[in-house]
Structure formats: C-alpha cells, structure tokens
CSV table of N, CA, C and O in Angstrom, one decimal:
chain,number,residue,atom,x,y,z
A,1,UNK,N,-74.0,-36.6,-9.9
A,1,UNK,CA,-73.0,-37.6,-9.5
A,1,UNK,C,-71.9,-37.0,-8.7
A,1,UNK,O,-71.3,-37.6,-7.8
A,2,UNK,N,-71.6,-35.9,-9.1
A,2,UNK,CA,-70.8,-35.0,-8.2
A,2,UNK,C,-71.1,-35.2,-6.6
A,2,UNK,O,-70.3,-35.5,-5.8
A,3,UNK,N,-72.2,-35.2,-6.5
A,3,UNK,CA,-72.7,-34.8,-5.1
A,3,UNK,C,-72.2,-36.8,-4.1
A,3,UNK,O,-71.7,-37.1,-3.1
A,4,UNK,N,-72.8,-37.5,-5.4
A,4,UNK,CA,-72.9,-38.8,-4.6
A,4,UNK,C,-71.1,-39.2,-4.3
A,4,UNK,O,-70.6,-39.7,-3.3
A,5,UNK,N,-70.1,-38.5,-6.0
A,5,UNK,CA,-68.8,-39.3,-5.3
A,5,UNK,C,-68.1,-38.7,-3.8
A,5,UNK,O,-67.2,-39.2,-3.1
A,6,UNK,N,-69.2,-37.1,-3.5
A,6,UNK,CA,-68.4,-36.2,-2.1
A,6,UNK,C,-68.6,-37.3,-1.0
A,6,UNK,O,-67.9,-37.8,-0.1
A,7,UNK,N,-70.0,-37.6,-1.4
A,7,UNK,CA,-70.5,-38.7,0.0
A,7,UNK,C,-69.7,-40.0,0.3
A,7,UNK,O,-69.5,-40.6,1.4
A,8,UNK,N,-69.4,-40.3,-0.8
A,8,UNK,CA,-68.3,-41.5,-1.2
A,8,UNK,C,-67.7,-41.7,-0.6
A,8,UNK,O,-67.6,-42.6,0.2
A,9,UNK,N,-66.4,-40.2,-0.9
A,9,UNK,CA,-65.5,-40.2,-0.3
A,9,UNK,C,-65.5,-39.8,0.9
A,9,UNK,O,-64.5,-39.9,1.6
A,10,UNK,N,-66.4,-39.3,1.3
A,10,UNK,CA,-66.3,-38.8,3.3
A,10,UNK,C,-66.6,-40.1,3.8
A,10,UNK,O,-66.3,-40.3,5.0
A,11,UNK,N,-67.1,-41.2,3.2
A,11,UNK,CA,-67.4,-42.3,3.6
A,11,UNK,C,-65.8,-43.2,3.9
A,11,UNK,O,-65.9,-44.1,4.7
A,12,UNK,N,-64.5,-42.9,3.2
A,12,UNK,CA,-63.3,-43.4,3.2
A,12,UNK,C,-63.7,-44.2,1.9
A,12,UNK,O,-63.7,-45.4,2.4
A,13,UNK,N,-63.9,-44.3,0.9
A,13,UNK,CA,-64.1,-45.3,-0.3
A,13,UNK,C,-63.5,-44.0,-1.3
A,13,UNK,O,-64.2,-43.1,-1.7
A,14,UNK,N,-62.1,-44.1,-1.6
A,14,UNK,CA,-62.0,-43.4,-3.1
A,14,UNK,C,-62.3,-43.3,-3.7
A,14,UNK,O,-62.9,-44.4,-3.8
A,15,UNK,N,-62.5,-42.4,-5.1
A,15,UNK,CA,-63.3,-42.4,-6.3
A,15,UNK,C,-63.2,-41.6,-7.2
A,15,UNK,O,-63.0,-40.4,-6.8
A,16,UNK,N,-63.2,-41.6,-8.6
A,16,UNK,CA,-62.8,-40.7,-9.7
A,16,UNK,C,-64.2,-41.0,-10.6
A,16,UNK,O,-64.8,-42.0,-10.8
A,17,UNK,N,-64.5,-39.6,-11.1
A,17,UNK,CA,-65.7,-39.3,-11.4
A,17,UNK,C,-65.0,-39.5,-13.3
A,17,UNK,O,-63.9,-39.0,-13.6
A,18,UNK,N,-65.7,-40.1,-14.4
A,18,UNK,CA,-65.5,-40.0,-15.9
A,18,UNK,C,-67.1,-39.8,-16.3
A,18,UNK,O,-68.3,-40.1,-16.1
A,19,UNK,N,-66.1,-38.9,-17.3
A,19,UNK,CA,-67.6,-37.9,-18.3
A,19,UNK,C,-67.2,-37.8,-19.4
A,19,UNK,O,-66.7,-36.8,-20.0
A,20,UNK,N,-67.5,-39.2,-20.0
A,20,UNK,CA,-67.0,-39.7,-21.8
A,20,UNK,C,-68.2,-38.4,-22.5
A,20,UNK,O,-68.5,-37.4,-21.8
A,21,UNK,N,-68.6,-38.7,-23.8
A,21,UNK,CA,-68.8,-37.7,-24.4
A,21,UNK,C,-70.5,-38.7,-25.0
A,21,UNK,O,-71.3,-38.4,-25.8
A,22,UNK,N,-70.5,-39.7,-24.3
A,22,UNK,CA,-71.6,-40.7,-24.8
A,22,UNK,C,-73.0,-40.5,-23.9
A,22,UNK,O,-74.0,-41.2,-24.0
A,23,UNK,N,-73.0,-39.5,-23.1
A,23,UNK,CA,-74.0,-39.2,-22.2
A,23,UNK,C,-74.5,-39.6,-21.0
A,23,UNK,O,-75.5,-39.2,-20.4
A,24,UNK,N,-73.3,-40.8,-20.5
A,24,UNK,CA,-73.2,-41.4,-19.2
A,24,UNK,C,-72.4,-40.6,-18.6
A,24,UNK,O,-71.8,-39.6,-19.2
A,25,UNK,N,-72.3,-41.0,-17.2
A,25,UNK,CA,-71.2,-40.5,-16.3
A,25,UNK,C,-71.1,-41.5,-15.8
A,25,UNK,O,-72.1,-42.2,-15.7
A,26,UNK,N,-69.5,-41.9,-15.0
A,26,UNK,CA,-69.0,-42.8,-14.2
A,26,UNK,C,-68.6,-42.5,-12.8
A,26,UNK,O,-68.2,-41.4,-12.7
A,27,UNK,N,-68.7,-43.2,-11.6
A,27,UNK,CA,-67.9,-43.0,-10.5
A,27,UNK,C,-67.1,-44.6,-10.5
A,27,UNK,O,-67.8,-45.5,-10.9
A,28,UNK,N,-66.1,-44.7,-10.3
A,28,UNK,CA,-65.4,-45.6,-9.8
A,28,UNK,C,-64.4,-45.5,-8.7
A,28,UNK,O,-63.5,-44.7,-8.4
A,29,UNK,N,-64.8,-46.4,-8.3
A,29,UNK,CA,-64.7,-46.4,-6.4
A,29,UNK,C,-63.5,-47.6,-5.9
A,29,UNK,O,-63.5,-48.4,-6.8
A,30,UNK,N,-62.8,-47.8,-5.0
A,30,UNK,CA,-62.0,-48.7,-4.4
A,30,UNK,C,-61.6,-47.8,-3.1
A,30,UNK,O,-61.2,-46.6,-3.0
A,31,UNK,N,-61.7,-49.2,-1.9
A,31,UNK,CA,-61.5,-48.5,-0.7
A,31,UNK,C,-60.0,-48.3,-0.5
A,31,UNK,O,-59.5,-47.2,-0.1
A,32,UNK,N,-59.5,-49.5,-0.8
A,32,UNK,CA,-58.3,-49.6,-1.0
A,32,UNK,C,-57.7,-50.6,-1.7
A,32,UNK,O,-58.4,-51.6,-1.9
A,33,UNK,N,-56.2,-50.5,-2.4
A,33,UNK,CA,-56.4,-51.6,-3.1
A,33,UNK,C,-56.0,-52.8,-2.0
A,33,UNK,O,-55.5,-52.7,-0.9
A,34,UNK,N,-56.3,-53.9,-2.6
A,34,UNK,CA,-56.1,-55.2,-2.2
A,34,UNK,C,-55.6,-56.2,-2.8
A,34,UNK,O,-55.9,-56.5,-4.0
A,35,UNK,N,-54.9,-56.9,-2.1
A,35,UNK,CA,-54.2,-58.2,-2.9
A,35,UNK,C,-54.0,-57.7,-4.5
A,35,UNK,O,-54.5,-58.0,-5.6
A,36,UNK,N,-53.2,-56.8,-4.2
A,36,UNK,CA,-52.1,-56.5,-5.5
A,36,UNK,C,-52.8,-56.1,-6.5
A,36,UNK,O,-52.4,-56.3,-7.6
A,37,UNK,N,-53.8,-55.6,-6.4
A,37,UNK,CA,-55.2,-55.2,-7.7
A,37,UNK,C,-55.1,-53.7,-7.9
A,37,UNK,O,-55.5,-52.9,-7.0
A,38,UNK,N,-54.6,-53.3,-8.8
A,38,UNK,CA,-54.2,-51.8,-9.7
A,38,UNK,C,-55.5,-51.1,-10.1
A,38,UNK,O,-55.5,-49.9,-10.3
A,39,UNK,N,-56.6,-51.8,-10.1
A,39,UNK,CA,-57.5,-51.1,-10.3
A,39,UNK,C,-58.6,-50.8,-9.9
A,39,UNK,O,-58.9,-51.5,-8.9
A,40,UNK,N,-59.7,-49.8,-10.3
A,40,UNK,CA,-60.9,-49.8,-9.0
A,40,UNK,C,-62.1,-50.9,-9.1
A,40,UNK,O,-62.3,-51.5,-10.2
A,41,UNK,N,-62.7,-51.1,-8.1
A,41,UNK,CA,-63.5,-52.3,-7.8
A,41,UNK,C,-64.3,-52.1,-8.2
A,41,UNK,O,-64.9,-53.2,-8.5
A,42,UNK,N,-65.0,-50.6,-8.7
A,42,UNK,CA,-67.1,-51.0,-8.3
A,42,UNK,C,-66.9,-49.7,-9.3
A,42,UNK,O,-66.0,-48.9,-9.3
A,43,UNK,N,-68.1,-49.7,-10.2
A,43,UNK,CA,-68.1,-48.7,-11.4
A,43,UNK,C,-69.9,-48.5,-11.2
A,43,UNK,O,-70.7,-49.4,-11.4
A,44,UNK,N,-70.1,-47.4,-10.8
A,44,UNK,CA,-71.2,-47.3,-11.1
A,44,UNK,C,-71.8,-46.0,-12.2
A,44,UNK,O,-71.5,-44.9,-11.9
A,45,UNK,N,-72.3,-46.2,-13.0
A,45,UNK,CA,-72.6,-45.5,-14.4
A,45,UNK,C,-73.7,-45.0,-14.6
A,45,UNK,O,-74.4,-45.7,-15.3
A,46,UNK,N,-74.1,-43.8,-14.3
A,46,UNK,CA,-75.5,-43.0,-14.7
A,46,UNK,C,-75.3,-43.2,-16.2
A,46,UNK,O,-74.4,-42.9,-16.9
A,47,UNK,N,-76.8,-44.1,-16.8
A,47,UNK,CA,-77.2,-44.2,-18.2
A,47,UNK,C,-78.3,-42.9,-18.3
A,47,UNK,O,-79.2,-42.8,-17.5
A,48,UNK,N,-78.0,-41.8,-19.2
A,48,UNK,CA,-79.1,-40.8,-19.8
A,48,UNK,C,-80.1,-41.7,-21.0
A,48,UNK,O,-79.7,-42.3,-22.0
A,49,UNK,N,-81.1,-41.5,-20.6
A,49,UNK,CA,-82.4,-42.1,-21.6
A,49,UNK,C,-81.9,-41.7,-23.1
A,49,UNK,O,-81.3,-40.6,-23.3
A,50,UNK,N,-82.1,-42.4,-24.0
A,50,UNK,CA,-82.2,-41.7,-25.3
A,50,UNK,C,-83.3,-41.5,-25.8
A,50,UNK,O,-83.2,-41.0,-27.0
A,51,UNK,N,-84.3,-41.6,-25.3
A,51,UNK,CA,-85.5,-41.2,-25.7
A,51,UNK,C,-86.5,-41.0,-24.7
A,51,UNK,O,-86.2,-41.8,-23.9
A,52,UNK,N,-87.6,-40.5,-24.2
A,52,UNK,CA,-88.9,-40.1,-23.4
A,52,UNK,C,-89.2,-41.0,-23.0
A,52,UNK,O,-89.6,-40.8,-21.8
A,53,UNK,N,-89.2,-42.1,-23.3
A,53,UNK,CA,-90.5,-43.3,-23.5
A,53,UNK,C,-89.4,-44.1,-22.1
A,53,UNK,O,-89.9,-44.7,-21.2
A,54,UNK,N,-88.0,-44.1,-22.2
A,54,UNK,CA,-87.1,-44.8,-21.4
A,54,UNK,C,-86.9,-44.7,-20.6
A,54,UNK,O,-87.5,-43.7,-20.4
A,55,UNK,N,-86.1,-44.9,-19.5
A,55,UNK,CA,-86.2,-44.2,-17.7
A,55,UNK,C,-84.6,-44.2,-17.5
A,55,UNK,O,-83.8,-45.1,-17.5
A,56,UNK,N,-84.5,-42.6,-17.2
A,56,UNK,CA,-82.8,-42.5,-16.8
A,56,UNK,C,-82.4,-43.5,-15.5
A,56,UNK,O,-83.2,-43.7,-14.6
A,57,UNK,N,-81.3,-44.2,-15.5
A,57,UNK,CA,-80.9,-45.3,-14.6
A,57,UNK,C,-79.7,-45.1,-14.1
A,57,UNK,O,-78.9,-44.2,-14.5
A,58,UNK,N,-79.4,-45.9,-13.1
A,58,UNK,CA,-77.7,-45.8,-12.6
A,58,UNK,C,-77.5,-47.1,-12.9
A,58,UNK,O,-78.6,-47.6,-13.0
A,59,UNK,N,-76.4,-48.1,-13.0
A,59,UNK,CA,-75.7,-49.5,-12.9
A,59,UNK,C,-74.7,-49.6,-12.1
A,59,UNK,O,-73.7,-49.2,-12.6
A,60,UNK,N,-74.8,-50.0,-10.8
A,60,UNK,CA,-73.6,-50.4,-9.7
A,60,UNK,C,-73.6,-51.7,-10.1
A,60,UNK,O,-74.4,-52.3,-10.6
A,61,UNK,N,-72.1,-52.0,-9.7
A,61,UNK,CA,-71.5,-53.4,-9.8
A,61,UNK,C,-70.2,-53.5,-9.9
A,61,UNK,O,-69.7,-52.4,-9.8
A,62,UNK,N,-69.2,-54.9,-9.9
A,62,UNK,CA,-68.2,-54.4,-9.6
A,62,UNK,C,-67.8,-53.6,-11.1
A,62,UNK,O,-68.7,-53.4,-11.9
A,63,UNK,N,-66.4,-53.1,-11.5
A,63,UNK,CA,-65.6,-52.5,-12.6
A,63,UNK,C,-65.0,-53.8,-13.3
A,63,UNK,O,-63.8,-54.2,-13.3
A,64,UNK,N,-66.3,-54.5,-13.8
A,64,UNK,CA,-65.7,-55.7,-14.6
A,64,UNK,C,-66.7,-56.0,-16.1
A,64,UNK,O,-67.0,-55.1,-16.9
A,65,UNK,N,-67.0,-57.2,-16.3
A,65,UNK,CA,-67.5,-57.3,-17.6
A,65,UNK,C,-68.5,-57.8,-17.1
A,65,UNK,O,-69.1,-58.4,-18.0
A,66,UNK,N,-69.0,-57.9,-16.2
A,66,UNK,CA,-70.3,-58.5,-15.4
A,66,UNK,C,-71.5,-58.4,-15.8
A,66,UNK,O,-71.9,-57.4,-15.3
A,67,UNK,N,-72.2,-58.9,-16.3
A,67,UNK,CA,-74.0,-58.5,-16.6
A,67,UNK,C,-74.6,-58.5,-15.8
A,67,UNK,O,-75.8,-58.4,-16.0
A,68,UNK,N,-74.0,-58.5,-14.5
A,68,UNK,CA,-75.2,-58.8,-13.5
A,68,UNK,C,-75.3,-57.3,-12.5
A,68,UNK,O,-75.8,-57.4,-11.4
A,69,UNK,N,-74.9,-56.4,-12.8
A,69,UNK,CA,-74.7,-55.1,-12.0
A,69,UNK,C,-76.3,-54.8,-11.7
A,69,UNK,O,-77.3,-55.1,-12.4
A,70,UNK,N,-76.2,-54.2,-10.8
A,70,UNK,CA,-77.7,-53.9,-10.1
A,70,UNK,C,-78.3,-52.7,-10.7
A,70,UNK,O,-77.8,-51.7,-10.2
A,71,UNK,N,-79.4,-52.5,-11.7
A,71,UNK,CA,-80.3,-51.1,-12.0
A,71,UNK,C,-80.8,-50.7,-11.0
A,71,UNK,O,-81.3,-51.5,-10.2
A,72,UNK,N,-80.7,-49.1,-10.8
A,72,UNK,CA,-81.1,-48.5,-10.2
A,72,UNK,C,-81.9,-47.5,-10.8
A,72,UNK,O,-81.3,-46.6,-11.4
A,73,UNK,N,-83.0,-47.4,-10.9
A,73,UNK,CA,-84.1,-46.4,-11.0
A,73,UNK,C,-83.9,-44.9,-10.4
A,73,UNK,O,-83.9,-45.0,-9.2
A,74,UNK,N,-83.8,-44.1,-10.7
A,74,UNK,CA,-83.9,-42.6,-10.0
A,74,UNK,C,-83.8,-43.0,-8.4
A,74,UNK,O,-84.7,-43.2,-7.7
A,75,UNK,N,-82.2,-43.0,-8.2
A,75,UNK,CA,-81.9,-43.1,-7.1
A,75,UNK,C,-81.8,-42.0,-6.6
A,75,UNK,O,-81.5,-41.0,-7.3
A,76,UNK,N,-81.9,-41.6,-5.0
A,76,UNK,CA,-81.3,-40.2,-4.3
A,76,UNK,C,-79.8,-40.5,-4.1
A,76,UNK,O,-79.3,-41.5,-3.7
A,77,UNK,N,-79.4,-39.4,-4.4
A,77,UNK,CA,-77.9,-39.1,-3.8
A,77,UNK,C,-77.2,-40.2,-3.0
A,77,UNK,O,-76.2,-40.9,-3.4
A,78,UNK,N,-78.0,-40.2,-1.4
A,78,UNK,CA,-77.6,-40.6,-0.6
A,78,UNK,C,-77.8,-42.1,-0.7
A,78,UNK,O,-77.2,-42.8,0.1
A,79,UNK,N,-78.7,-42.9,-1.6
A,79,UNK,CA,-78.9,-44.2,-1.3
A,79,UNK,C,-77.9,-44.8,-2.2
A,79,UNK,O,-77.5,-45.9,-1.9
A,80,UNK,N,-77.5,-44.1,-3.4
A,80,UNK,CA,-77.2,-44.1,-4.3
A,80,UNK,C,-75.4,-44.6,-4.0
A,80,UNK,O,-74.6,-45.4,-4.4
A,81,UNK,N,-75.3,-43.5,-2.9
A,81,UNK,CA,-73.4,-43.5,-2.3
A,81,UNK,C,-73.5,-44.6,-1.7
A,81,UNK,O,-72.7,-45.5,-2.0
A,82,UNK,N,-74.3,-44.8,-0.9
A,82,UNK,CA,-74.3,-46.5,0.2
A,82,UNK,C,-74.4,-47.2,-0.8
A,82,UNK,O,-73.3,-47.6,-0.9
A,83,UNK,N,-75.2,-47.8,-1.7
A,83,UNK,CA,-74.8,-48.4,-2.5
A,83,UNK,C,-73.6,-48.7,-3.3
A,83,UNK,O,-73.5,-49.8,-3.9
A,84,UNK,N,-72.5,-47.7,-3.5
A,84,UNK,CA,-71.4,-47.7,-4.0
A,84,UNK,C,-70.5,-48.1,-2.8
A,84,UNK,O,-69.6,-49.0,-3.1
A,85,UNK,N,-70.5,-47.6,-1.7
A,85,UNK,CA,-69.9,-47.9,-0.2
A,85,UNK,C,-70.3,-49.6,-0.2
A,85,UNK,O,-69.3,-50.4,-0.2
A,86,UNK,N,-71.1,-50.0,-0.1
A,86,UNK,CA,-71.5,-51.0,0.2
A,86,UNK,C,-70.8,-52.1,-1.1
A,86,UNK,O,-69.8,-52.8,-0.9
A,87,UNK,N,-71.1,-52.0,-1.9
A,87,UNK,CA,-70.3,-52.7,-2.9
A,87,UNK,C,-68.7,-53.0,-3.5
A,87,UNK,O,-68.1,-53.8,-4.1
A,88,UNK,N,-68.5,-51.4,-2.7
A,88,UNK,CA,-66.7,-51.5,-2.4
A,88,UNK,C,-65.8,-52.4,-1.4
A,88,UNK,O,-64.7,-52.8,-1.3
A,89,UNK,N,-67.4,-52.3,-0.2
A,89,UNK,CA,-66.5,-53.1,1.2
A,89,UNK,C,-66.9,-54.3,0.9
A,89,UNK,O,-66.1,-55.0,1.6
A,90,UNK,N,-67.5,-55.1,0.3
A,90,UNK,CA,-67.7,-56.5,0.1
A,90,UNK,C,-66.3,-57.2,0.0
A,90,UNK,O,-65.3,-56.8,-0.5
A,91,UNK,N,-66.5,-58.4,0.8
A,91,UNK,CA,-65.3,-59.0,0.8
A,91,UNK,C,-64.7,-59.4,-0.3
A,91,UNK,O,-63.4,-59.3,-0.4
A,92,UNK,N,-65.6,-60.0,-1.2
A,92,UNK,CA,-65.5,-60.0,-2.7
A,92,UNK,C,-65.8,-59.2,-3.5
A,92,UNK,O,-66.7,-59.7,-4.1
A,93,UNK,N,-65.3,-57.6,-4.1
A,93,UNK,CA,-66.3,-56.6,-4.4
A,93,UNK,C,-66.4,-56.5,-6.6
A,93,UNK,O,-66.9,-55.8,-7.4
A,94,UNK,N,-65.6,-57.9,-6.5
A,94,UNK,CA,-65.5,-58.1,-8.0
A,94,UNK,C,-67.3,-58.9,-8.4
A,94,UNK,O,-67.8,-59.1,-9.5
A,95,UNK,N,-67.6,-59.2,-7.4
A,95,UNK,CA,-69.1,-59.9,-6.9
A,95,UNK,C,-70.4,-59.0,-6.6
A,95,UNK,O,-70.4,-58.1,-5.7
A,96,UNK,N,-71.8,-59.4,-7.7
A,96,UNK,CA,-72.2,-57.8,-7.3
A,96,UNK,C,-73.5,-58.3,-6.0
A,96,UNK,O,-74.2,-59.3,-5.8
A,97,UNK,N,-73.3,-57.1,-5.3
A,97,UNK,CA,-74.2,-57.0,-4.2
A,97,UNK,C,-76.1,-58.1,-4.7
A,97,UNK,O,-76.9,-58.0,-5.6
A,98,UNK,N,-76.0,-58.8,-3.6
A,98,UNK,CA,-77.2,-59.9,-3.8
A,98,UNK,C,-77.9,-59.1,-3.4
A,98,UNK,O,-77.5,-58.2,-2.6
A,99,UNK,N,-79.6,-59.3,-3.9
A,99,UNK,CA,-80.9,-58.3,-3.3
A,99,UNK,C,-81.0,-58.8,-2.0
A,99,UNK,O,-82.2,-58.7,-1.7
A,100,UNK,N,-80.6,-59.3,-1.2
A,100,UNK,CA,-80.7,-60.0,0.2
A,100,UNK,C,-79.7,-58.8,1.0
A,100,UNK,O,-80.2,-58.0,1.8
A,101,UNK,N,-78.5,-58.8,0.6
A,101,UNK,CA,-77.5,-57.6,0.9
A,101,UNK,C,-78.1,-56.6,0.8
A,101,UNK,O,-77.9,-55.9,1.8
A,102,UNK,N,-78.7,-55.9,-0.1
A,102,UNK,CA,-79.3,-54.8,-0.1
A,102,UNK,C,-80.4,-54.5,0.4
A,102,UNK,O,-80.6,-53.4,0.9
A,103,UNK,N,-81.6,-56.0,0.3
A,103,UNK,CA,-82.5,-55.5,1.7
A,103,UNK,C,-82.0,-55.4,2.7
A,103,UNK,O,-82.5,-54.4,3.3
A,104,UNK,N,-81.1,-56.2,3.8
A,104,UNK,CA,-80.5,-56.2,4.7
A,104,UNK,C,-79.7,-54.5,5.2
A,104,UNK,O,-79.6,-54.1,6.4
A,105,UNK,N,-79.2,-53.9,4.2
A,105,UNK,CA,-78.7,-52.2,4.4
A,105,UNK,C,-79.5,-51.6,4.6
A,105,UNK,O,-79.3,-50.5,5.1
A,106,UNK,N,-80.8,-52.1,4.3
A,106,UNK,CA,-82.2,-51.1,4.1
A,106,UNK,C,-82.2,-50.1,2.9
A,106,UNK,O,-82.9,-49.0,2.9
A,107,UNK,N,-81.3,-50.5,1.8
A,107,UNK,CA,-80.9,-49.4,0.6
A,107,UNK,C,-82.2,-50.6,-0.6
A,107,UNK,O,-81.7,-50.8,-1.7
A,108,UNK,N,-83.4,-51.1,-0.3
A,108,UNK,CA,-83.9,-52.0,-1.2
A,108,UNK,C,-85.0,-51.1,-1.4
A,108,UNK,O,-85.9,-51.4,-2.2
C-alpha cells in the first residue's frame, strides 16, 4: 500500500496511510478539501484474509458508512492508485464509482 499512496500522491490526490493493529491497512485520500469538508473523501482498505479458503481484497469508496464500496480482488499497484485518483476527482466523491465509470477508465 505504501507503493500505491506514492502513485497517489504524484498523481496530486493527498493521502495518509493507517495501520490499526486488526490486519487491514488504510489509504485515505482527498484532492482537496471542498465546500468546507474537514475530512478525507475516499478510504480505501486492504482486508488480510483470516483464513486460506478466503481471498485477500482491497474496498474503495468514499470515507463514509456506505455499503456500496467497490471490492477489489488482488489488484496491481498501479490500477489500484487510479482507482483511488478516480474516486477522489468525482464530482460527488462521497458517491462510489459506478461499474460504467470504471469500465469507461479502462481500470474494469
């Protein structure tokens, strides 16, 4: 995750990396703030499997209580950052990226 927040941020999308003690890691991202909003837009969360049988994943979406964040399966680095870039510039980025948006990036 280290690698994806460098691409992040060379991309101009800020971002602070969290490494709770529960076996996820976080990036959370905002380009800038907007319309008076204190905090970051887009959280995306490497989940570690707890068991063999289960598939390590990432969850982009905005940094809200949303159920609808997009799984990502063993993503690379680089598709991984566009996806977080992409979800920060959304004009609405409290709104998560529709699979139409993401086929259209060519990140599907």
């Amino acid at each position: 995750m280290n690698l994806v927040a460098w691409i992040v941020e060379r991309a101009g999308v800020r971002c602070l990396i969290e490494t709770p003690d529960d076996g996820t890691t976080t990036i959370l991202a905002e380009p800038q703030l907007r319309n008076g909003r204190t905090h970051w837009a887009v959280r995306a969360t490497r989940v570690r499997a707890p068991d063999p049988d289960r598939c390590d994943h990432v969850r982009v979406g905005p940094n809200n209580d949303s159920p609808t964040a997009m799984r990502v399966l063993d993503p690379d680095e680089r598709r991984l950052a566009a996806l977080i870039v992409a979800q920060a510039l959304r004009v609405e980025p409290e709104e998560t990226l529709t699979s139409g948006e993401v086929e259209a990036l060519g990140l599907g």
